[in-house]
Coordinates of C-alpha atoms in Angstrom, one line a residue:
Chain A
E1 CA 11.3 -111.5 33.6
P2 CA 14.8 -112.7 33.9
E3 CA 15.5 -116.2 32.9
V4 CA 17.9 -119.0 32.7
T5 CA 18.8 -119.8 29.2
Q6 CA 20.3 -123.0 27.9
T7 CA 21.9 -124.1 24.7
P8 CA 21.5 -126.3 22.7
S9 CA 17.7 -127.1 23.1
H10 CA 18.4 -130.4 21.4
Q11 CA 21.6 -132.6 20.7
V12 CA 22.2 -135.8 19.3
T13 CA 25.5 -137.4 19.9
Q14 CA 27.2 -140.7 19.3
M15 CA 28.2 -142.8 22.2
G16 CA 31.8 -142.1 23.4
Q17 CA 31.6 -138.4 22.1
E18 CA 32.2 -135.3 24.3
V19 CA 29.3 -133.1 24.8
I20 CA 29.2 -129.5 26.4
L21 CA 25.9 -128.0 27.5
R22 CA 25.9 -124.4 28.0
C23 CA 23.8 -122.3 30.3
V24 CA 23.5 -118.4 31.0
P25 CA 22.2 -118.2 34.6
I26 CA 20.2 -115.2 35.7
S27 CA 22.6 -112.3 36.0
N28 CA 22.6 -111.4 39.6
H29 CA 22.5 -115.0 40.9
L30 CA 25.4 -116.6 42.5
Y31 CA 24.5 -120.1 42.9
F32 CA 24.3 -122.6 39.9
Y33 CA 22.9 -126.1 39.3
W34 CA 22.5 -128.9 36.9
Y35 CA 19.7 -131.4 37.1
R36 CA 18.8 -134.0 34.9
Q37 CA 15.3 -135.9 33.9
I38 CA 15.3 -139.1 32.1
L39 CA 12.3 -139.3 30.0
G40 CA 9.2 -140.0 32.1
Q41 CA 11.2 -139.9 35.6
K42 CA 11.5 -137.2 38.1
V43 CA 14.0 -134.7 38.1
E44 CA 17.4 -135.5 39.8
F45 CA 20.1 -133.5 41.2
L46 CA 23.5 -133.5 39.6
V47 CA 25.8 -130.8 40.9
S48 CA 25.8 -127.2 42.7
F49 CA 28.2 -124.6 42.1
Y50 CA 29.1 -121.8 43.9
N51 CA 32.1 -119.3 44.2
N52 CA 33.8 -120.9 41.2
E53 CA 33.8 -124.6 43.0
I54 CA 31.5 -127.4 43.3
S55 CA 29.6 -127.2 46.6
E56 CA 27.8 -130.5 46.4
K57 CA 27.4 -133.3 43.9
S58 CA 25.3 -136.5 43.6
E59 CA 26.3 -140.2 42.7
I60 CA 25.4 -139.4 39.1
F61 CA 28.0 -136.7 38.7
D62 CA 31.0 -139.1 38.4
D63 CA 34.3 -138.6 36.7
Q64 CA 32.7 -138.3 33.2
F65 CA 31.0 -135.0 34.3
S66 CA 32.6 -131.7 34.8
V67 CA 31.3 -128.1 35.2
E68 CA 32.8 -125.0 34.5
R69 CA 32.1 -121.1 34.8
P70 CA 34.4 -119.9 31.8
D71 CA 33.4 -116.4 32.0
G72 CA 31.1 -114.1 33.9
S73 CA 28.1 -115.3 32.4
N74 CA 28.0 -118.8 31.1
F75 CA 28.0 -122.2 33.0
T76 CA 28.7 -125.5 31.3
L77 CA 28.3 -128.9 31.9
K78 CA 30.6 -131.3 30.0
I79 CA 30.1 -134.9 29.6
R80 CA 33.4 -136.3 28.4
S81 CA 32.4 -139.8 27.0
T82 CA 28.8 -140.2 26.6
K83 CA 27.0 -143.4 27.3
L84 CA 23.5 -144.4 26.3
E85 CA 22.1 -144.0 29.6
D86 CA 23.1 -140.3 29.5
S87 CA 20.3 -139.6 27.4
A88 CA 18.1 -137.1 29.2
M89 CA 16.9 -133.7 29.5
Y90 CA 19.5 -131.6 31.4
F91 CA 18.2 -128.6 33.4
C92 CA 20.4 -125.8 34.4
A93 CA 19.1 -123.6 37.3
S94 CA 20.3 -120.8 39.4
S95 CA 19.5 -118.9 42.6
E96 CA 20.3 -115.6 44.1
V97 CA 21.9 -116.6 47.3
R98 CA 22.4 -119.9 49.2
G99 CA 20.9 -121.4 52.4
A100 CA 17.7 -119.3 52.8
A101 CA 14.1 -120.0 52.6
G102 CA 12.3 -118.2 49.6
N103 CA 15.8 -118.7 47.9
T104 CA 13.8 -119.5 44.7
I105 CA 15.7 -121.7 42.2
Y106 CA 14.9 -120.8 38.8
F107 CA 15.2 -123.5 36.0
G108 CA 16.0 -123.2 32.4
E109 CA 14.2 -124.7 29.6
G110 CA 16.4 -127.7 29.3
S111 CA 18.8 -129.4 26.8
W112 CA 17.6 -132.5 25.5
L113 CA 20.5 -134.8 25.0
T114 CA 20.2 -138.1 22.9
V115 CA 23.2 -140.6 22.6
V116 CA 23.0 -143.0 19.9
Chain B
G1 CA 16.7 -143.6 52.4
E2 CA 15.2 -140.4 52.4
S3 CA 12.7 -139.7 49.6
V4 CA 9.7 -137.4 48.6
G5 CA 7.0 -139.3 46.7
L6 CA 3.6 -138.6 45.3
H7 CA 0.3 -140.6 46.2
L8 CA -1.1 -140.4 42.6
P9 CA 0.4 -140.3 39.4
T10 CA -2.5 -138.8 37.3
L11 CA -5.5 -136.5 38.2
S12 CA -8.2 -135.3 35.9
V13 CA -10.4 -132.4 36.8
Q14 CA -13.2 -130.5 35.2
E15 CA -12.3 -127.0 34.3
G16 CA -13.3 -124.6 37.0
D17 CA -13.3 -127.1 39.6
N18 CA -10.7 -127.2 42.5
S19 CA -7.7 -129.8 42.4
I20 CA -5.8 -131.1 45.2
I21 CA -2.4 -132.7 44.6
N22 CA -0.7 -134.7 47.2
C23 CA 2.7 -135.3 48.3
A24 CA 4.2 -137.5 51.1
Y25 CA 7.9 -136.9 52.2
S26 CA 10.0 -139.1 54.6
N27 CA 12.9 -137.0 55.7
S28 CA 11.9 -135.3 58.9
A29 CA 14.9 -132.9 58.7
S30 CA 13.4 -131.3 55.7
D31 CA 13.1 -127.4 56.3
Y32 CA 11.5 -126.1 53.2
F33 CA 9.2 -127.5 50.5
I34 CA 8.3 -126.2 47.0
W35 CA 5.8 -127.1 44.5
Y36 CA 6.9 -126.8 40.6
K37 CA 4.8 -127.1 37.7
Q38 CA 6.3 -128.8 34.6
E39 CA 4.6 -128.3 31.2
S40 CA 5.6 -130.6 28.2
G41 CA 9.1 -129.9 27.1
K42 CA 9.7 -127.1 29.5
G43 CA 11.7 -126.7 32.6
P44 CA 10.1 -126.8 36.3
Q45 CA 8.4 -123.6 37.1
F46 CA 8.2 -122.4 40.7
I47 CA 4.8 -122.1 41.9
I48 CA 4.8 -121.8 45.9
D49 CA 6.8 -122.5 48.8
I50 CA 6.5 -123.2 52.5
R51 CA 8.8 -123.3 55.4
S52 CA 8.6 -126.2 57.7
N53 CA 7.5 -123.7 60.6
M54 CA 4.2 -123.1 58.7
D55 CA 1.3 -125.2 57.8
K56 CA -0.3 -123.1 55.3
R57 CA 0.5 -120.6 52.6
Q58 CA -1.5 -119.0 50.0
G59 CA -0.7 -117.6 46.8
Q60 CA -2.8 -116.6 43.6
R61 CA -5.3 -119.4 43.1
V62 CA -3.0 -121.8 44.7
T63 CA -2.7 -123.0 48.5
V64 CA 0.1 -125.3 50.1
L65 CA -0.7 -127.2 53.2
L66 CA 1.9 -128.8 55.3
N67 CA 1.2 -131.6 57.9
K68 CA 4.4 -132.3 59.6
T69 CA 2.8 -134.8 61.8
V70 CA 2.2 -137.1 59.0
K71 CA 4.8 -135.8 56.6
H72 CA 2.3 -134.8 54.1
L73 CA 2.2 -131.6 51.8
S74 CA -0.5 -130.7 49.4
L75 CA -1.2 -128.3 46.6
Q76 CA -4.7 -126.8 46.0
I77 CA -5.4 -125.1 42.7
A78 CA -8.7 -123.2 42.8
A79 CA -11.1 -122.6 39.8
T80 CA -8.7 -124.7 37.4
Q81 CA -8.0 -123.6 34.0
P82 CA -7.0 -125.3 30.9
G83 CA -3.2 -123.7 31.5
D84 CA -3.1 -125.5 34.7
S85 CA -2.6 -128.9 32.7
A86 CA 0.9 -129.9 33.6
V87 CA 2.8 -132.2 35.8
Y88 CA 3.3 -131.1 39.4
F89 CA 6.3 -132.0 41.4
C90 CA 6.8 -131.4 45.2
A91 CA 10.4 -130.9 46.2
E92 CA 12.2 -130.8 49.5
R93 CA 15.5 -129.2 50.5
G94 CA 17.4 -128.2 53.7
L95 CA 17.9 -124.7 54.5
N96 CA 21.7 -125.1 55.8
F97 CA 24.7 -124.1 53.8
G98 CA 25.8 -127.2 51.8
N99 CA 22.3 -128.7 51.8
E100 CA 20.5 -126.7 49.3
K101 CA 20.0 -129.4 46.7
L102 CA 16.2 -130.1 45.8
T103 CA 15.0 -133.5 46.0
F104 CA 12.0 -134.1 43.7
G105 CA 9.2 -136.4 44.2
T106 CA 7.9 -138.5 41.0
G107 CA 5.3 -136.1 39.8
T108 CA 1.5 -135.9 39.2
R109 CA -0.1 -135.3 35.9
L110 CA -2.9 -133.0 36.3
T111 CA -5.1 -132.8 33.3
I112 CA -8.0 -130.1 33.0
I113 CA -11.2 -131.1 31.1
P114 CA -12.7 -128.6 29.2

């Protein structure tokens, strides 16, 4: 079964450092997302991406965050200068189409980011 | 503000029994609801979904019920198995372009007792 893959599975970084989390969405999917989950809390939406541009973003997704699809398969989340409160599990997700019922959003296994 | 929330944070059920997980939502404009299962250290896994024009949908061992009058959603799992132990999230979203983000509830931890 096709799946969303994410790397790294776990990264420890010092406060102020830049981090890039990588994702390979399901190959025929066109709509991509990043969500995050702080330990013990609910999953929160960060950003959605379609047709090489951001289509929607949350308040969490400030100027320190950026997303990119550098080639035909990868989708990345960059945090420019990490803060302690950025420590969380970051989930990449993808879906085949947009705006339709039954448009299942598939999640990756997550990248656990620890900022020290 | 709009929110999706859960009534109970934990639920323990004897193996083989049925379980019911509840969810309340407050966004009356929600069109589409999804239940996800999250096992420890893994990403949310799609279980079942339902559109706002339906009140019941069945899958394999799972049933989702939607009561739009009281803005309530439930997930029924029949004949529970140890592998059903996980955190279950309800999520809601719109169906229009530009409004597809998922809003998750806080989650219910289901524990199946052998």
